[in-house]
């Protein structure tokens, strides 16, 4: 049994996830949107590591490796899209990119 | 697999305290990320948050992942963010505001939070804890064996994902350069 209870780490992970979701919903700057997604991924990774520590297995850490890979790819593509958007619209406001709005 | 459960109980409780302090720093700096006005400030706070979560990983017996968090997340990915912010700032004349953003007073918040983490680090090193407080620390060897054993299909899929990301980013960046040239001829 670990000294840190899994539930406490899970609570912290849930708080991070909630903060990321809040930022995603509240902020309209696309850089903050990307950062909020990163916060949520970080919270998910924390949950995996807490589970791995609780069951003393390496599986959760492997899942964290996959999460960090996915985060890197998402950031690369997302930032390329940010540059495209800034080039076309000269703003970082997400509401400006609404030409596909129904 | 190293067994580190021999340490006396009081030390473990102190180690627990480092976990909760790191958790507090992580939550606080994450709150400051989503309420920051400037993206650069948010980035500084987010780096502190990542470092705090890395400290939590270390305390929970995952030193390999803690290192990855610092090197890849707080290092490589955040540098990408920083580069894009610098490129975007080049378009507008923001030399004046930039100096105002990077005033020492604006750096005080992240510096204080990072100082708490540094204090934890010094404390842990001074106490001579070579391993985390978890009774069973999962070493990097075990992670590697799991990744290339039962999860080898996932590793292959991750490589495919990286390739797709590489091609996609290349496509987006190339398209930007092509339709940039006619626009630059126009007087601004």
Tab-separated table of C-alpha atoms in Angstrom:
chain	number	residue	atom	x	y	z
A	1	UNK	CA	0.000	0.000	0.000
A	2	UNK	CA	1.333	3.377	-0.932
A	3	UNK	CA	1.724	6.093	1.603
A	4	UNK	CA	-0.247	8.544	-0.496
A	5	UNK	CA	-3.841	7.324	-0.781
A	6	UNK	CA	-4.969	6.878	-4.353
A	7	UNK	CA	-8.150	8.797	-3.687
A	8	UNK	CA	-6.239	11.988	-2.853
A	9	UNK	CA	-4.257	11.833	-6.091
A	10	UNK	CA	-7.496	11.112	-7.951
A	11	UNK	CA	-9.104	14.170	-6.364
A	12	UNK	CA	-6.192	16.331	-7.523
A	13	UNK	CA	-6.518	14.807	-10.999
A	14	UNK	CA	-10.222	15.583	-11.030
A	15	UNK	CA	-9.543	19.167	-9.936
A	16	UNK	CA	-7.007	19.593	-12.740
A	17	UNK	CA	-9.464	18.115	-15.238
A	18	UNK	CA	-12.215	20.419	-14.021
A	19	UNK	CA	-9.957	23.468	-14.204
A	20	UNK	CA	-8.955	22.538	-17.739
A	21	UNK	CA	-12.580	22.117	-18.748
A	22	UNK	CA	-13.439	25.458	-17.144
A	23	UNK	CA	-10.651	27.165	-19.043
A	24	UNK	CA	-11.755	25.497	-22.258
A	25	UNK	CA	-15.285	26.800	-21.816
A	26	UNK	CA	-14.457	30.247	-20.476
A	27	UNK	CA	-11.482	31.460	-22.479
A	28	UNK	CA	-11.906	32.483	-26.109
A	29	UNK	CA	-8.221	32.912	-26.951
A	30	UNK	CA	-7.055	29.917	-28.946
A	31	UNK	CA	-3.764	29.717	-27.057
A	32	UNK	CA	-5.669	29.396	-23.791
A	33	UNK	CA	-7.862	26.749	-25.367
A	34	UNK	CA	-4.801	24.689	-26.262
A	35	UNK	CA	-3.338	25.205	-22.796
A	36	UNK	CA	-6.606	24.075	-21.228
A	37	UNK	CA	-6.545	20.898	-23.274
A	38	UNK	CA	-3.000	20.333	-22.040
A	39	UNK	CA	-4.191	20.814	-18.448
A	40	UNK	CA	-6.892	18.201	-18.966
A	41	UNK	CA	-4.412	15.730	-20.491
A	42	UNK	CA	-2.095	16.343	-17.564
A	43	UNK	CA	-4.903	15.575	-15.137
A	44	UNK	CA	-5.680	12.354	-16.988
A	45	UNK	CA	-2.007	11.382	-16.846
A	46	UNK	CA	-1.970	12.034	-13.111
A	47	UNK	CA	-4.941	9.705	-12.700
A	48	UNK	CA	-3.100	6.972	-14.612
A	49	UNK	CA	0.047	7.384	-12.538
A	50	UNK	CA	-1.969	7.310	-9.312
A	51	UNK	CA	-3.601	4.055	-10.423
A	52	UNK	CA	-0.220	2.617	-11.404
A	53	UNK	CA	1.185	3.517	-7.997
A	54	UNK	CA	-1.801	1.990	-6.240
A	55	UNK	CA	-1.612	-1.358	-8.030
A	56	UNK	CA	2.188	-1.278	-8.276
A	57	UNK	CA	2.085	-2.061	-11.974
A	58	UNK	CA	3.820	-0.405	-14.906
A	59	UNK	CA	0.682	-0.323	-17.089
A	60	UNK	CA	-0.388	3.112	-15.943
A	61	UNK	CA	3.036	4.533	-16.755
A	62	UNK	CA	2.847	3.022	-20.248
A	63	UNK	CA	-0.528	4.711	-20.678
A	64	UNK	CA	1.092	7.959	-19.584
A	65	UNK	CA	3.693	7.496	-22.339
A	66	UNK	CA	0.862	7.207	-24.856
A	67	UNK	CA	-0.836	10.287	-23.413
A	68	UNK	CA	2.344	12.348	-23.661
A	69	UNK	CA	2.860	11.171	-27.272
A	70	UNK	CA	-0.669	12.170	-28.140
A	71	UNK	CA	-0.230	15.518	-26.390
A	72	UNK	CA	2.926	16.249	-28.390
A	73	UNK	CA	1.220	15.462	-31.695
A	74	UNK	CA	-1.845	17.450	-30.725
A	75	UNK	CA	0.249	20.463	-29.778
A	76	UNK	CA	2.238	20.331	-33.024
A	77	UNK	CA	-0.855	20.149	-35.236
A	78	UNK	CA	-2.786	22.587	-33.053
A	79	UNK	CA	-0.045	25.194	-33.132
A	80	UNK	CA	0.288	24.835	-36.913
A	81	UNK	CA	-3.455	25.518	-37.074
A	82	UNK	CA	-2.998	28.512	-34.755
A	83	UNK	CA	-0.386	29.945	-37.108
A	84	UNK	CA	-2.709	29.354	-40.083
A	85	UNK	CA	-5.573	31.025	-38.272
A	86	UNK	CA	-3.452	33.982	-37.267
A	87	UNK	CA	-2.212	34.311	-40.828
A	88	UNK	CA	-5.713	34.357	-42.285
A	89	UNK	CA	-7.673	36.215	-39.624
A	90	UNK	CA	-4.982	38.316	-37.870
A	91	UNK	CA	-6.515	37.435	-34.526
A	92	UNK	CA	-6.418	34.673	-31.956
A	93	UNK	CA	-10.094	35.024	-31.063
A	94	UNK	CA	-11.839	31.711	-31.576
A	95	UNK	CA	-15.159	33.409	-32.281
A	96	UNK	CA	-13.628	35.067	-35.339
A	97	UNK	CA	-13.197	31.654	-36.964
A	98	UNK	CA	-16.911	31.083	-37.312
A	99	UNK	CA	-17.385	31.024	-41.076
A	100	UNK	CA	-18.518	27.391	-40.856
A	101	UNK	CA	-21.166	28.269	-38.298
A	102	UNK	CA	-24.574	27.085	-39.425
B	1	UNK	CA	12.213	-3.927	-8.361
B	2	UNK	CA	13.574	-2.007	-5.431
B	3	UNK	CA	11.968	-2.236	-2.078
B	4	UNK	CA	12.135	1.076	-0.290
B	5	UNK	CA	9.652	0.348	2.421
B	6	UNK	CA	12.302	0.188	5.106
B	7	UNK	CA	12.349	3.881	5.859
B	8	UNK	CA	10.917	4.963	9.222
B	9	UNK	CA	7.342	6.128	9.338
B	10	UNK	CA	7.981	9.823	10.187
B	11	UNK	CA	10.006	10.254	7.001
B	12	UNK	CA	7.172	8.798	5.009
B	13	UNK	CA	4.805	11.287	6.517
B	14	UNK	CA	7.140	14.105	5.569
B	15	UNK	CA	7.225	12.651	2.074
B	16	UNK	CA	3.448	12.714	2.112
B	17	UNK	CA	3.637	16.378	3.029
B	18	UNK	CA	5.717	17.042	-0.078
B	19	UNK	CA	2.951	15.377	-2.104
B	20	UNK	CA	0.261	17.605	-0.689
B	21	UNK	CA	2.359	20.762	-1.015
B	22	UNK	CA	3.055	19.873	-4.655
B	23	UNK	CA	-0.643	19.235	-5.201
B	24	UNK	CA	-1.476	22.645	-3.739
B	25	UNK	CA	1.108	24.313	-5.979
B	26	UNK	CA	-0.251	22.444	-9.016
B	27	UNK	CA	-3.852	23.438	-8.377
B	28	UNK	CA	-2.962	27.036	-7.543
B	29	UNK	CA	-0.800	27.539	-10.614
B	30	UNK	CA	-3.423	25.866	-12.816
B	31	UNK	CA	-6.046	28.292	-11.527
B	32	UNK	CA	-3.660	31.119	-12.349
B	33	UNK	CA	-3.237	29.683	-15.867
B	34	UNK	CA	-6.887	30.033	-16.725
B	35	UNK	CA	-7.281	33.489	-15.179
B	36	UNK	CA	-4.137	35.026	-16.712
B	37	UNK	CA	-4.677	37.776	-19.209
B	38	UNK	CA	-1.511	37.294	-21.204
B	39	UNK	CA	-0.703	33.984	-22.810
B	40	UNK	CA	2.956	34.265	-21.779
B	41	UNK	CA	2.003	34.523	-18.116
B	42	UNK	CA	-0.331	31.569	-18.486
B	43	UNK	CA	2.527	29.607	-20.025
B	44	UNK	CA	4.846	30.398	-17.100
B	45	UNK	CA	2.224	29.261	-14.604
B	46	UNK	CA	1.516	26.147	-16.621
B	47	UNK	CA	5.193	25.199	-16.588
B	48	UNK	CA	5.137	25.522	-12.793
B	49	UNK	CA	2.029	23.345	-12.725
B	50	UNK	CA	3.754	20.682	-14.819
B	51	UNK	CA	6.777	20.708	-12.543
B	52	UNK	CA	4.531	20.335	-9.495
B	53	UNK	CA	2.772	17.370	-11.078
B	54	UNK	CA	6.193	15.886	-11.859
B	55	UNK	CA	7.047	16.176	-8.163
B	56	UNK	CA	3.803	14.336	-7.376
B	57	UNK	CA	4.779	11.588	-9.815
B	58	UNK	CA	8.107	11.239	-8.055
B	59	UNK	CA	6.514	10.941	-4.647
B	60	UNK	CA	4.076	8.343	-5.981
B	61	UNK	CA	6.932	6.094	-7.060
B	62	UNK	CA	7.187	6.880	-10.761
B	63	UNK	CA	10.578	8.585	-11.193
B	64	UNK	CA	10.854	7.725	-14.895
B	65	UNK	CA	7.574	9.397	-15.706
B	66	UNK	CA	8.509	12.379	-13.537
B	67	UNK	CA	11.639	12.833	-15.639
B	68	UNK	CA	9.635	12.510	-18.850
B	69	UNK	CA	7.182	15.099	-17.577
B	70	UNK	CA	9.993	17.590	-16.952
B	71	UNK	CA	11.954	16.896	-20.128
B	72	UNK	CA	9.214	16.381	-22.721
B	73	UNK	CA	6.228	18.253	-21.324
B	74	UNK	CA	7.783	21.180	-19.494
B	75	UNK	CA	10.734	21.219	-21.878
B	76	UNK	CA	9.859	20.385	-25.457
B	77	UNK	CA	6.123	20.977	-25.687
B	78	UNK	CA	6.170	24.243	-23.763
B	79	UNK	CA	9.052	25.488	-25.908
B	80	UNK	CA	6.815	24.866	-28.939
B	81	UNK	CA	4.152	27.020	-27.345
B	82	UNK	CA	6.708	29.704	-26.602
B	83	UNK	CA	8.016	29.712	-30.183
B	84	UNK	CA	4.535	30.101	-31.613
B	85	UNK	CA	3.830	32.978	-29.251
B	86	UNK	CA	7.042	34.642	-30.335
B	87	UNK	CA	6.167	34.152	-34.016
B	88	UNK	CA	2.714	35.598	-33.517
B	89	UNK	CA	4.066	38.553	-31.616
B	90	UNK	CA	6.386	39.344	-34.511
B	91	UNK	CA	3.414	40.350	-36.655
B	92	UNK	CA	2.375	43.176	-34.392
B	93	UNK	CA	4.577	45.825	-32.910
B	94	UNK	CA	4.567	44.724	-29.324
B	95	UNK	CA	8.010	45.738	-28.242
B	96	UNK	CA	6.656	48.124	-25.620
B	97	UNK	CA	4.059	45.779	-24.123
B	98	UNK	CA	6.526	42.911	-24.106
B	99	UNK	CA	8.821	44.785	-21.799
B	100	UNK	CA	5.883	45.526	-19.577
B	101	UNK	CA	4.807	41.867	-19.561
B	102	UNK	CA	8.204	40.713	-18.449
B	103	UNK	CA	8.480	43.099	-15.547
B	104	UNK	CA	9.959	41.452	-12.455
B	105	UNK	CA	6.667	41.916	-10.658
B	106	UNK	CA	4.915	39.793	-13.268
B	107	UNK	CA	7.472	37.054	-12.763
B	108	UNK	CA	7.062	37.048	-8.997
B	109	UNK	CA	4.068	34.709	-8.952
B	110	UNK	CA	5.614	31.871	-10.955
B	111	UNK	CA	8.927	32.428	-9.188
B	112	UNK	CA	7.363	32.043	-5.740
B	113	UNK	CA	5.490	28.892	-6.745
B	114	UNK	CA	8.599	27.434	-8.359
B	115	UNK	CA	10.540	28.396	-5.240
B	116	UNK	CA	8.223	26.194	-3.193
B	117	UNK	CA	9.066	23.304	-5.512
B	118	UNK	CA	12.788	24.064	-5.264
B	119	UNK	CA	12.492	24.075	-1.475
B	120	UNK	CA	10.857	20.642	-1.658
B	121	UNK	CA	13.627	19.400	-3.925
B	122	UNK	CA	16.359	20.660	-1.607
B	123	UNK	CA	14.540	19.159	1.359
B	124	UNK	CA	14.228	15.767	-0.311
B	125	UNK	CA	17.862	15.785	-1.411
B	126	UNK	CA	19.098	16.944	1.980
B	127	UNK	CA	17.168	14.180	3.700
B	128	UNK	CA	18.960	11.700	1.501
B	129	UNK	CA	15.894	10.010	0.050
B	130	UNK	CA	17.165	8.358	-3.029
B	131	UNK	CA	13.856	6.708	-3.751
B	132	UNK	CA	10.294	7.735	-3.488
B	133	UNK	CA	8.101	7.047	-0.498
B	134	UNK	CA	6.052	4.427	-2.274
B	135	UNK	CA	6.775	0.940	-0.899
B	136	UNK	CA	7.238	-0.409	-4.398
B	137	UNK	CA	8.787	1.961	-6.867
B	138	UNK	CA	8.119	0.940	-10.465
B	139	UNK	CA	11.512	1.229	-12.163
B	140	UNK	CA	12.041	2.317	-15.786
B	141	UNK	CA	13.039	-1.220	-16.771
B	142	UNK	CA	9.603	-2.513	-15.871
B	143	UNK	CA	7.939	0.288	-17.829
B	144	UNK	CA	10.034	-0.540	-20.876
B	145	UNK	CA	9.270	-4.245	-20.580
B	146	UNK	CA	5.558	-3.510	-20.367
B	147	UNK	CA	5.654	-1.035	-23.249
B	148	UNK	CA	7.420	-3.397	-25.625
B	149	UNK	CA	5.754	-6.539	-24.288
B	150	UNK	CA	1.974	-6.518	-23.949
B	151	UNK	CA	1.634	-2.945	-25.237
B	152	UNK	CA	3.765	-3.241	-28.360
B	153	UNK	CA	0.711	-2.663	-30.549
B	154	UNK	CA	0.088	0.595	-28.744
B	155	UNK	CA	3.676	1.660	-29.356
B	156	UNK	CA	3.218	0.941	-33.067
B	157	UNK	CA	0.006	2.962	-33.083
B	158	UNK	CA	1.833	5.806	-31.310
B	159	UNK	CA	4.476	5.780	-34.026
B	160	UNK	CA	1.722	5.926	-36.634
B	161	UNK	CA	0.170	8.835	-34.781
B	162	UNK	CA	3.503	10.645	-34.699
B	163	UNK	CA	3.935	10.105	-38.426
B	164	UNK	CA	0.426	11.413	-39.105
B	165	UNK	CA	1.141	14.436	-36.930
B	166	UNK	CA	4.410	15.073	-38.753
B	167	UNK	CA	2.754	14.896	-42.172
B	168	UNK	CA	-0.172	17.032	-41.038
B	169	UNK	CA	2.038	19.716	-39.527
B	170	UNK	CA	4.224	19.756	-42.629
B	171	UNK	CA	1.165	20.152	-44.824
B	172	UNK	CA	-0.217	23.027	-42.756
B	173	UNK	CA	3.107	24.832	-42.570
B	174	UNK	CA	3.784	24.424	-46.290
B	175	UNK	CA	0.354	25.723	-47.236
B	176	UNK	CA	0.954	28.779	-45.109
B	177	UNK	CA	4.199	29.597	-46.857
B	178	UNK	CA	2.669	29.259	-50.318
B	179	UNK	CA	-0.159	31.673	-49.861
B	180	UNK	CA	1.973	34.013	-47.815
B	181	UNK	CA	4.070	35.213	-50.768
B	182	UNK	CA	1.335	37.004	-52.764
B	183	UNK	CA	0.096	38.749	-49.660
B	184	UNK	CA	3.474	40.168	-48.831
B	185	UNK	CA	3.552	41.988	-52.139
B	186	UNK	CA	0.576	44.029	-51.105
B	187	UNK	CA	1.462	47.231	-49.298
B	188	UNK	CA	0.334	47.240	-45.716
